[in-house]
Short mmCIF file of C-alpha atoms in Angstrom, two decimals:
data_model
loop_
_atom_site.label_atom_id
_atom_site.label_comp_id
_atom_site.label_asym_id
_atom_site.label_seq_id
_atom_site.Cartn_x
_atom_site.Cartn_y
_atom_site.Cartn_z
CA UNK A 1 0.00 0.00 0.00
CA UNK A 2 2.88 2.34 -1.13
CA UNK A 3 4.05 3.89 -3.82
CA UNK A 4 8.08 4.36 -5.31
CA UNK A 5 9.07 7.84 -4.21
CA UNK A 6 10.99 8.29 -7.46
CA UNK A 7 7.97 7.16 -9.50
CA UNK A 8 6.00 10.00 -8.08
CA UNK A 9 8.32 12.68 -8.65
CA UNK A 10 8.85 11.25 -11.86
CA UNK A 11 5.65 11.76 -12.86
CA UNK A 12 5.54 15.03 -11.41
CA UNK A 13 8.22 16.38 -13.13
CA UNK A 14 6.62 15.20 -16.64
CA UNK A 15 4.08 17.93 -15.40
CA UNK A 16 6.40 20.46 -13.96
CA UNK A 17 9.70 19.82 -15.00
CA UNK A 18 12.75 21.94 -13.35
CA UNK A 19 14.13 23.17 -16.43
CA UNK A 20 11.12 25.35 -16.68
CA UNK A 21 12.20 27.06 -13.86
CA UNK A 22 13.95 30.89 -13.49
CA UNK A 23 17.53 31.02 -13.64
CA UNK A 24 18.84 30.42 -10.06
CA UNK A 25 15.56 29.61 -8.23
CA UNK A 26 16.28 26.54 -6.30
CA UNK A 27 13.70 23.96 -7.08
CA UNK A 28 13.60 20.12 -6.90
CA UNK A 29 14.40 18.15 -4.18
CA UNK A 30 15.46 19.94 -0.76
CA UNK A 31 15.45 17.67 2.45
CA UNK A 32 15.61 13.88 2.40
CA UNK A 33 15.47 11.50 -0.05
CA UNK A 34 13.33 9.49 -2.97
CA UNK A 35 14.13 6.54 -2.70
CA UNK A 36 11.82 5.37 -0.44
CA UNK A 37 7.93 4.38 -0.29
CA UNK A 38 5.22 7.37 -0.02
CA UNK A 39 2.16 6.39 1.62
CA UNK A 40 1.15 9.77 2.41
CA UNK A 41 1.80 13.23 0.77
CA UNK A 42 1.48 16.60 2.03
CA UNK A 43 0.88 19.96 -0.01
CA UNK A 44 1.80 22.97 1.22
CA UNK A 45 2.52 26.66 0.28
CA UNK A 46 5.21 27.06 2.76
CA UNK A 47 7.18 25.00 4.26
CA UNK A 48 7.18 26.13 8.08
CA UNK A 49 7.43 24.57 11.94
CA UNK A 50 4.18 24.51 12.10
CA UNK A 51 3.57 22.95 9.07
CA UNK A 52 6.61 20.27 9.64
CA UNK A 53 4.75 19.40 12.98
CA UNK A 54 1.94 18.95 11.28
CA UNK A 55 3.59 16.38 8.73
CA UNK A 56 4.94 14.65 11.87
CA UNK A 57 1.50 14.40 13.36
CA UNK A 58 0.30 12.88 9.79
CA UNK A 59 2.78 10.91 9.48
CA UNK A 60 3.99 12.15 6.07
CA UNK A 61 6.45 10.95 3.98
CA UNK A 62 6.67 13.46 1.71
CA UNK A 63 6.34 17.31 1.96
CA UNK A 64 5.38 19.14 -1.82
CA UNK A 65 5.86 22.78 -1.50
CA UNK A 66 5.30 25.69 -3.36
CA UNK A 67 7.68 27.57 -1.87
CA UNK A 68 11.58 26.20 -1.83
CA UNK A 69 12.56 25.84 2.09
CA UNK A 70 15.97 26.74 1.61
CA UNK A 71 15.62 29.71 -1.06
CA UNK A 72 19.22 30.87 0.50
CA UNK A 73 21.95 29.22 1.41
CA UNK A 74 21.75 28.28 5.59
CA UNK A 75 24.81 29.78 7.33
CA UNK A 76 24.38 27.42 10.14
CA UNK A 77 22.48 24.72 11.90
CA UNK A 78 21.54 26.09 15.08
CA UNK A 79 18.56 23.71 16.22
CA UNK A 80 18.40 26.70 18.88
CA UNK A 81 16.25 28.59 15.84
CA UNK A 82 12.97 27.30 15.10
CA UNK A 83 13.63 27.71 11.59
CA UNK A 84 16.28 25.70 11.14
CA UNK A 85 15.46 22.85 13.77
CA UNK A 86 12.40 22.21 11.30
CA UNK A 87 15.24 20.69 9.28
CA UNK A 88 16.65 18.43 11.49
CA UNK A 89 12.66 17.47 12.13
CA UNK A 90 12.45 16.53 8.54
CA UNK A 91 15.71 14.21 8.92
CA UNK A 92 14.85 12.69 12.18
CA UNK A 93 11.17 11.65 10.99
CA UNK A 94 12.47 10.89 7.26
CA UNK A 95 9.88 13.28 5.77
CA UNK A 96 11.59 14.55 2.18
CA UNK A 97 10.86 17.79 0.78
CA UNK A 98 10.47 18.67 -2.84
CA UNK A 99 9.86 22.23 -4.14
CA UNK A 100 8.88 23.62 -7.70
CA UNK A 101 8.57 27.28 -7.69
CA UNK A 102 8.75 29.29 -10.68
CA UNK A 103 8.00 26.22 -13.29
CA UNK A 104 5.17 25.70 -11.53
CA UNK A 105 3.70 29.55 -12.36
CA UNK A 106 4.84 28.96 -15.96
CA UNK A 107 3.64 25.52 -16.68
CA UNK A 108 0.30 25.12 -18.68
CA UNK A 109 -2.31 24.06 -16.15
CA UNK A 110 -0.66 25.48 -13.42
CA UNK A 111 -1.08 28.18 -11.11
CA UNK A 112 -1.59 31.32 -12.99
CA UNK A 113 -3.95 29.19 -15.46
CA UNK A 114 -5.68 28.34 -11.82
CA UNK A 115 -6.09 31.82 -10.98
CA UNK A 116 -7.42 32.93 -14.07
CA UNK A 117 -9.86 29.95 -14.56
CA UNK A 118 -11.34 31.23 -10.98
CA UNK A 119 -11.49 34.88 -12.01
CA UNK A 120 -13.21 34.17 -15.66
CA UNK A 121 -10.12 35.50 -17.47
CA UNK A 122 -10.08 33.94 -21.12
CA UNK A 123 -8.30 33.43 -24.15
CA UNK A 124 -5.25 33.75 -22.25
CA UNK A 125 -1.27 34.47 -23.40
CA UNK A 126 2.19 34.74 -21.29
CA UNK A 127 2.57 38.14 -19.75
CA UNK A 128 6.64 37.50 -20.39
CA UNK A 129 8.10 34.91 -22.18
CA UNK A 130 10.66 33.00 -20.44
CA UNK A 131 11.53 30.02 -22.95
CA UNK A 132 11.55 29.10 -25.95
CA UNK A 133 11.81 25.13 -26.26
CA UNK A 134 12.16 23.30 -29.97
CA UNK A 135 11.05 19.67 -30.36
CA UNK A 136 12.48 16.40 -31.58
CA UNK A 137 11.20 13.48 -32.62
CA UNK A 138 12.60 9.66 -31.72
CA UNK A 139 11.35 7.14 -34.56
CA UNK A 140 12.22 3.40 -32.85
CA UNK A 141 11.87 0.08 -34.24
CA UNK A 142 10.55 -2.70 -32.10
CA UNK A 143 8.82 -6.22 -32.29
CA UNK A 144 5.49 -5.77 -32.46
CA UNK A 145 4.92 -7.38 -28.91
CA UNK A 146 7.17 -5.21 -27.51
CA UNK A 147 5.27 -2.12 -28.91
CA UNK A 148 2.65 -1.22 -26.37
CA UNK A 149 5.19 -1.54 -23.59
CA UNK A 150 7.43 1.02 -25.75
CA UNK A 151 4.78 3.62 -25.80
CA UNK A 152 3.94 3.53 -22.36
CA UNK A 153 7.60 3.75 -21.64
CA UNK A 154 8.28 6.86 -23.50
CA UNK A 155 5.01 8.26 -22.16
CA UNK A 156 6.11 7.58 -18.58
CA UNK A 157 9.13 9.86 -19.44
CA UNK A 158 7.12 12.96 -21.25
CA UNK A 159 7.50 12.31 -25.25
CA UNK A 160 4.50 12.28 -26.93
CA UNK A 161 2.95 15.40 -25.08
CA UNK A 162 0.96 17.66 -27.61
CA UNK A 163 -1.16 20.35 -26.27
CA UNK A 164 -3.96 18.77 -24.05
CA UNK A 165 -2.80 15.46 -24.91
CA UNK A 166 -0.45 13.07 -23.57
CA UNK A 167 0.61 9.67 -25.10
CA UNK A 168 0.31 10.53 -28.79
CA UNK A 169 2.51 8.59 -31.36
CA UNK A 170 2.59 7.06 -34.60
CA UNK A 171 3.36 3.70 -35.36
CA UNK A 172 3.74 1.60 -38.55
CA UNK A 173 4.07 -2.17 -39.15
CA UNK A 174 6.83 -3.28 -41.21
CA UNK A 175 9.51 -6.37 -41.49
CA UNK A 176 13.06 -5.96 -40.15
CA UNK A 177 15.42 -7.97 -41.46
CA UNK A 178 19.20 -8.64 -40.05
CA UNK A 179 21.93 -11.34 -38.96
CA UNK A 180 23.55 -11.79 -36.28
CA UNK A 181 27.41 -12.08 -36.78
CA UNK A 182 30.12 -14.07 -34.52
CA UNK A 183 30.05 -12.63 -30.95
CA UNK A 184 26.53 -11.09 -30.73
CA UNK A 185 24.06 -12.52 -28.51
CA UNK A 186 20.30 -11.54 -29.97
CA UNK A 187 17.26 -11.53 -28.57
CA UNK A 188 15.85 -13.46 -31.76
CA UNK A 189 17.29 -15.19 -34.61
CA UNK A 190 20.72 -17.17 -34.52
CA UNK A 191 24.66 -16.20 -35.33
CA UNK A 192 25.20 -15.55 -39.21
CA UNK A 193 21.45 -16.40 -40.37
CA UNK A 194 19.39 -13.87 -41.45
CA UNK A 195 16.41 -13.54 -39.57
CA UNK A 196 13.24 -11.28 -40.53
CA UNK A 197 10.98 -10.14 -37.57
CA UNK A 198 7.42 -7.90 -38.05
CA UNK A 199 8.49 -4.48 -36.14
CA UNK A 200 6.80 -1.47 -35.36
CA UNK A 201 7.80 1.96 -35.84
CA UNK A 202 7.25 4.38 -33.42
CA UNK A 203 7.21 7.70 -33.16
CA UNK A 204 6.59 10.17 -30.72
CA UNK A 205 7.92 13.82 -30.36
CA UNK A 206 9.77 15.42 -27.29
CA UNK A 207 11.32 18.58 -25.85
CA UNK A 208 14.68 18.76 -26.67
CA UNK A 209 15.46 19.49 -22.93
CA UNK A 210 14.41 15.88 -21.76
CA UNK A 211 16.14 13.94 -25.00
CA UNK A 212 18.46 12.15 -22.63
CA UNK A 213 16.07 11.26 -20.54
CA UNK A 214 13.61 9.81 -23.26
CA UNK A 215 16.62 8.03 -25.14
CA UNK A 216 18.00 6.40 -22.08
CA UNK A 217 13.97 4.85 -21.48
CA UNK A 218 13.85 3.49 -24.69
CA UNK A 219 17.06 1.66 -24.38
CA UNK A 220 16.15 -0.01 -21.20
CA UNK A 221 13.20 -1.09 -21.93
CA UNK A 222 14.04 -2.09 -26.04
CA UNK A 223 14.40 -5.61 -26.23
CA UNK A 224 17.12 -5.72 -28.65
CA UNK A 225 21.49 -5.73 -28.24
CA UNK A 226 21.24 -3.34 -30.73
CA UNK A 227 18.46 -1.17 -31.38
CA UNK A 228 17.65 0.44 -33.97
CA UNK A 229 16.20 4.26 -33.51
CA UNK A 230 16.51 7.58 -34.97
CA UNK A 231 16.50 11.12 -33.82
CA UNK A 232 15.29 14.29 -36.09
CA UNK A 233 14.84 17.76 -35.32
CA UNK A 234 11.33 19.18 -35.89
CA UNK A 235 11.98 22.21 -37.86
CA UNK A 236 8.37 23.51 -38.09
CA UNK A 237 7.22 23.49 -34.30
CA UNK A 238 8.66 25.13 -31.24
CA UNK A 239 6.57 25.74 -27.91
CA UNK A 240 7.02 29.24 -25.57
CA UNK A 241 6.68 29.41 -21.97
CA UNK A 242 6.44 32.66 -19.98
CA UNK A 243 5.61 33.77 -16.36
CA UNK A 244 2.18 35.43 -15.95
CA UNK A 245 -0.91 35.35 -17.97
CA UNK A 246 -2.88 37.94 -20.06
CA UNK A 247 -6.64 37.56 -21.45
CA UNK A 248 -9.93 39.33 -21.14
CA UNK A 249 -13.09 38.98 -18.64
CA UNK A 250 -16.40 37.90 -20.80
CA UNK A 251 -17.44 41.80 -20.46
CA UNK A 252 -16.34 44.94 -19.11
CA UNK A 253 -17.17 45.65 -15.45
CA UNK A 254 -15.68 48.50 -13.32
CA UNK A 255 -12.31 48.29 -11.21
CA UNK A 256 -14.26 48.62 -8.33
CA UNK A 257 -16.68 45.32 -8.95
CA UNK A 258 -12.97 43.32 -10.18
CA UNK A 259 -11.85 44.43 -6.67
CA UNK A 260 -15.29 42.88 -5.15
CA UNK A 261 -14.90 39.67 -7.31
CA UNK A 262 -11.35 39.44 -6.13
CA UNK A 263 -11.71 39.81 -2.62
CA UNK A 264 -14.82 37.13 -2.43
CA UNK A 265 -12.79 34.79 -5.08
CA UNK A 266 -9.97 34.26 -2.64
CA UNK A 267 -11.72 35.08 1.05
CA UNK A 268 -9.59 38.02 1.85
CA UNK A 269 -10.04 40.60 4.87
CA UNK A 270 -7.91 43.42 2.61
CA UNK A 271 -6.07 44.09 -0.46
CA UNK A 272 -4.01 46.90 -1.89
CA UNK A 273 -4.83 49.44 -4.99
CA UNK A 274 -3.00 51.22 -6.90
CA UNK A 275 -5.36 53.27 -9.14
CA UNK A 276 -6.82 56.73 -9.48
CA UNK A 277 -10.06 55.89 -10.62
CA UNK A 278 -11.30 53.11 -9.16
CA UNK A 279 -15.11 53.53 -11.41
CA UNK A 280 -12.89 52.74 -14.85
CA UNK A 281 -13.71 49.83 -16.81
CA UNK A 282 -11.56 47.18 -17.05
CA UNK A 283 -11.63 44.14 -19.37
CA UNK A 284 -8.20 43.21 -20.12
CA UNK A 285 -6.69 41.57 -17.32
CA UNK A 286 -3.23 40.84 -16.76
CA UNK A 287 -1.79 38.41 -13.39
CA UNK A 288 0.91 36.78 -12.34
CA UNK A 289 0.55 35.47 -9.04
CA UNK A 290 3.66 36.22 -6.37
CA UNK A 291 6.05 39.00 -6.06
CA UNK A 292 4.89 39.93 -10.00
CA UNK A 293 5.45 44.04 -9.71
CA UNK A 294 8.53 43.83 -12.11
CA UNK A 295 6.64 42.62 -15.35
CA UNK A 296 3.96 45.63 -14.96
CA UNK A 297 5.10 47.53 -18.15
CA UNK A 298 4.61 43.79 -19.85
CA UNK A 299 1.20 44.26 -18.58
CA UNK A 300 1.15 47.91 -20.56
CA UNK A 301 2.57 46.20 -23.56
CA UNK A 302 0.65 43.72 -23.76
CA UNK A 303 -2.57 46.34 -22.94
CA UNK A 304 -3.92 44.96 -19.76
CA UNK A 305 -6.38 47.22 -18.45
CA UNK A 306 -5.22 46.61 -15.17
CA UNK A 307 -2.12 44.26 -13.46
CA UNK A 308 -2.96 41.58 -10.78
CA UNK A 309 -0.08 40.34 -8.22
CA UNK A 310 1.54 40.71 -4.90
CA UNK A 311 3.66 42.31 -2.80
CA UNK A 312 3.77 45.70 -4.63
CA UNK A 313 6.90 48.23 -3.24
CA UNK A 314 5.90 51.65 -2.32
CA UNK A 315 7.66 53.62 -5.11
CA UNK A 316 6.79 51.21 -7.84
CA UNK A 317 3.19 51.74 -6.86
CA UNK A 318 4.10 55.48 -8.10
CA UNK A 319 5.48 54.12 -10.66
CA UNK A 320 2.42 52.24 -11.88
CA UNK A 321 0.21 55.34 -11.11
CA UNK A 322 2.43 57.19 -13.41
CA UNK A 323 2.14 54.84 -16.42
CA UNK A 324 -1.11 55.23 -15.35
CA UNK A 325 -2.14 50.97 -15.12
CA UNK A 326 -4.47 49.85 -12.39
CA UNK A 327 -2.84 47.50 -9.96
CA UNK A 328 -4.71 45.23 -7.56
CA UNK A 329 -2.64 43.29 -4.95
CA UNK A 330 -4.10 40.88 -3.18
CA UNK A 331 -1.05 39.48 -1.45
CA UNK A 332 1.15 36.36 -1.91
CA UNK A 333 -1.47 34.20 -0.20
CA UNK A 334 -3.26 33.77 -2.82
CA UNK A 335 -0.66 31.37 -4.05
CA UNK A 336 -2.63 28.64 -1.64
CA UNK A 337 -4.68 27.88 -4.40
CA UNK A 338 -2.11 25.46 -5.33
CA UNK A 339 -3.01 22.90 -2.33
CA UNK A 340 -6.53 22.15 -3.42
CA UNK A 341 -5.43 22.32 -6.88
CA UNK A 342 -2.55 19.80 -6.65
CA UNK A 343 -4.15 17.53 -4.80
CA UNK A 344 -6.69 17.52 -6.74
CA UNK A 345 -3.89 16.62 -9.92
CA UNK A 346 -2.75 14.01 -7.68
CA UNK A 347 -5.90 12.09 -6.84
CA UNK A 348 -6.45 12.06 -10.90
CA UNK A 349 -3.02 10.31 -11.32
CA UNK A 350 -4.01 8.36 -8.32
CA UNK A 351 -6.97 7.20 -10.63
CA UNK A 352 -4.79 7.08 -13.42
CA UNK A 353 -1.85 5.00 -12.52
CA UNK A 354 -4.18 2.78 -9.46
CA UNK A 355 -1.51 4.27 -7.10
CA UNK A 356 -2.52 3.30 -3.17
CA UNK A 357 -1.62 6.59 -2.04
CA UNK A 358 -2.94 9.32 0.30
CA UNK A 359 -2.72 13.04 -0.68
CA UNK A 360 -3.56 16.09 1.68
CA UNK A 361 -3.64 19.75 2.00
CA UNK A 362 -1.64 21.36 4.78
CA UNK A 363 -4.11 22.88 6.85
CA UNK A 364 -2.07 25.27 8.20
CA UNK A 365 -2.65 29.18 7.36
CA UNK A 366 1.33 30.15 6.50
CA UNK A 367 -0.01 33.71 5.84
CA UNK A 368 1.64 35.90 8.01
CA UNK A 369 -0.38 38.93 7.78
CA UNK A 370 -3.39 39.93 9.37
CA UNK A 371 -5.54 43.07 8.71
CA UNK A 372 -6.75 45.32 11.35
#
């Protein structure tokens, strides 16, 4: 009643891998290790003592967080500070502790797509791109019995992911033909006869950022000494990522009702605005959930009628009155939209895969304002 540690996060990086990530932030695996059984998995925003306690009490085995633990480096161990002795709780009860950050705001289906699917904002775009990934394509050759084991092998590490679909390929029946010289030692057919087997061919396309990974699963699971297997590059299909999201409300209501809508959306006692007419009709909405204020004149470019995101410094709030773009902030904690929505991901692989799992939100409140 278990399930591989390293099979989850596999599977969880096919959704959110690292390399989607911003330059330098410090996602993946922080405390512990993988390789171990999960029976039960925590999500959390923040990882925090309160919230390690509570994995204790829950007898977690792994912690997912939005937030890396460890965003800077620790200058010491001092199990004196209650920051730091949440580490050596995570050691002492085993519980692991694996963060995706930034990929996880950039990803499709993931948390800006979340916010925006809440607030009604459609036909959305990246507010700033962020990557620009080309695609290759593996064509392998395989007995035919071997084929449906192939697919699902390369599927289990991300090729054949187009749009809303996962586990697309081609394949084509044909007849292989080959011999075996002196010194082989094949899987079929004998030593300097030639042997003709029906083989499929199958092809699937990839990101060129996971080719190693999808090369290396084809060879362990391909049947053959020697297998046969090309790689192209796709000349006429590229995929961009970016950070943020920009689209349009069904109509136009005024800044005023957005702040209403916004306020009830996400159950908050407050939020900050940074606008001088708060009656003006707004339909173009831009977000980025976080500490977004940087990528405000990408909302202007891309002509958001107003900006959505957190933590919003004094003087760039008169900057943003200057350029003259709305800004609501509701605060970072808004970013706790990715516990429900996670596990809810999770339970569907659960369904999926028949993993014998457990899943839970962190019922902790790591929000640490209040409003007066």
């Amino acid at each position: 009643m278990s399930l591989d540690g390293n099979v989850f996060i596999e599977r969880f990086e096919t959704y959110c891998p690292q390399w989607l990530a911003e330059a330098g932030d410090p996602v993946g695996l922080h405390i512990g290790t993988l390789n171990k059984k999960l029976n039960r998995v925590l999500v959390t925003l923040d990882v925090r003592p309160e919230v390690v306690a509570e994995a204790i009490e829950k007898h977690v085995d792994l912690i997912i967080a939005k937030h890396p633990p460890i965003f800077r480096p620790v200058k010491r161990l001092d199990t004196d500070d209650l920051q730091t002795k949440m580490y050596a709780d995570l050691l002492k009860h085993d519980i692991a502790v694996f963060a995706a950050h930034t990929n996880m705001d950039i990803i499709d289906n993931g948390l800006n797509d979340w916010f925006c699917e809440l607030l009604g904002i459609q036909d959305t775009t990246y507010l700033t791109k962020t990557h620009t990934i080309a695609y290759k394509k593996l064509a392998v050759f395989v007995p035919v019995e071997d084929a449906v084991n192939m697919r699902k092998v390369l599927g289990q590490a991300g090729a054949g992911q187009q749009g809303d679909y996962t586990n697309t390929s081609y394949s084509l029946i044909g007849t292989g033909r080959f011999t075996p010289k002196t010194g082989a030692n094949p899987t079929l057919g004998t030593v300097d006869k030639e042997e003709t087997v029906q083989e499929a061919k199958i092809e699937v396309i990839f990101p060129e950022t996971i080719e190693t990974k999808v090369i290396q699963a084809m060879l362990e699971a391909h049947p053959y000494e020697e297998p046969a297997y090309d790689v192209y590059q796709i000349e006429n299909m590229t995929k961009e990522f970016g950070l943020g999201r920009v689209g349009h409300l069904e109509k136009a209501v005024s800044l005023n009702d957005f702040v209403s809508t916004i306020k009830e959306t996400f159950d908050l006692e407050g939020l900050r605005i940074v606008a001088e007419d708060e009656s003006k009709l707004i339909q173009r909405v831009a977000i980025c959930g976080g500490s977004g204020e940087k990528f405000f004149r990408d909302a202007i470019k891309k002509q958001a009628d107003v900006y959505i995101t957190g933590d919003v410094y004094y003087h760039t709030g008169h900057d943003m009155l200057t350029e003259g773009l709305p800004v609501i902030d509701p605060g970072h904690y808004i970013e706790q939209l990715c516990k429900p929505k996670l596990v809810e991901l999770f339970n569907q692989w659960k369904k999926d895969y028949n993993w014998t799992i457990e899943f839970i939100e962190s019922e902790v409140n790591t929000n640490p304002f209040k409003f007066r």
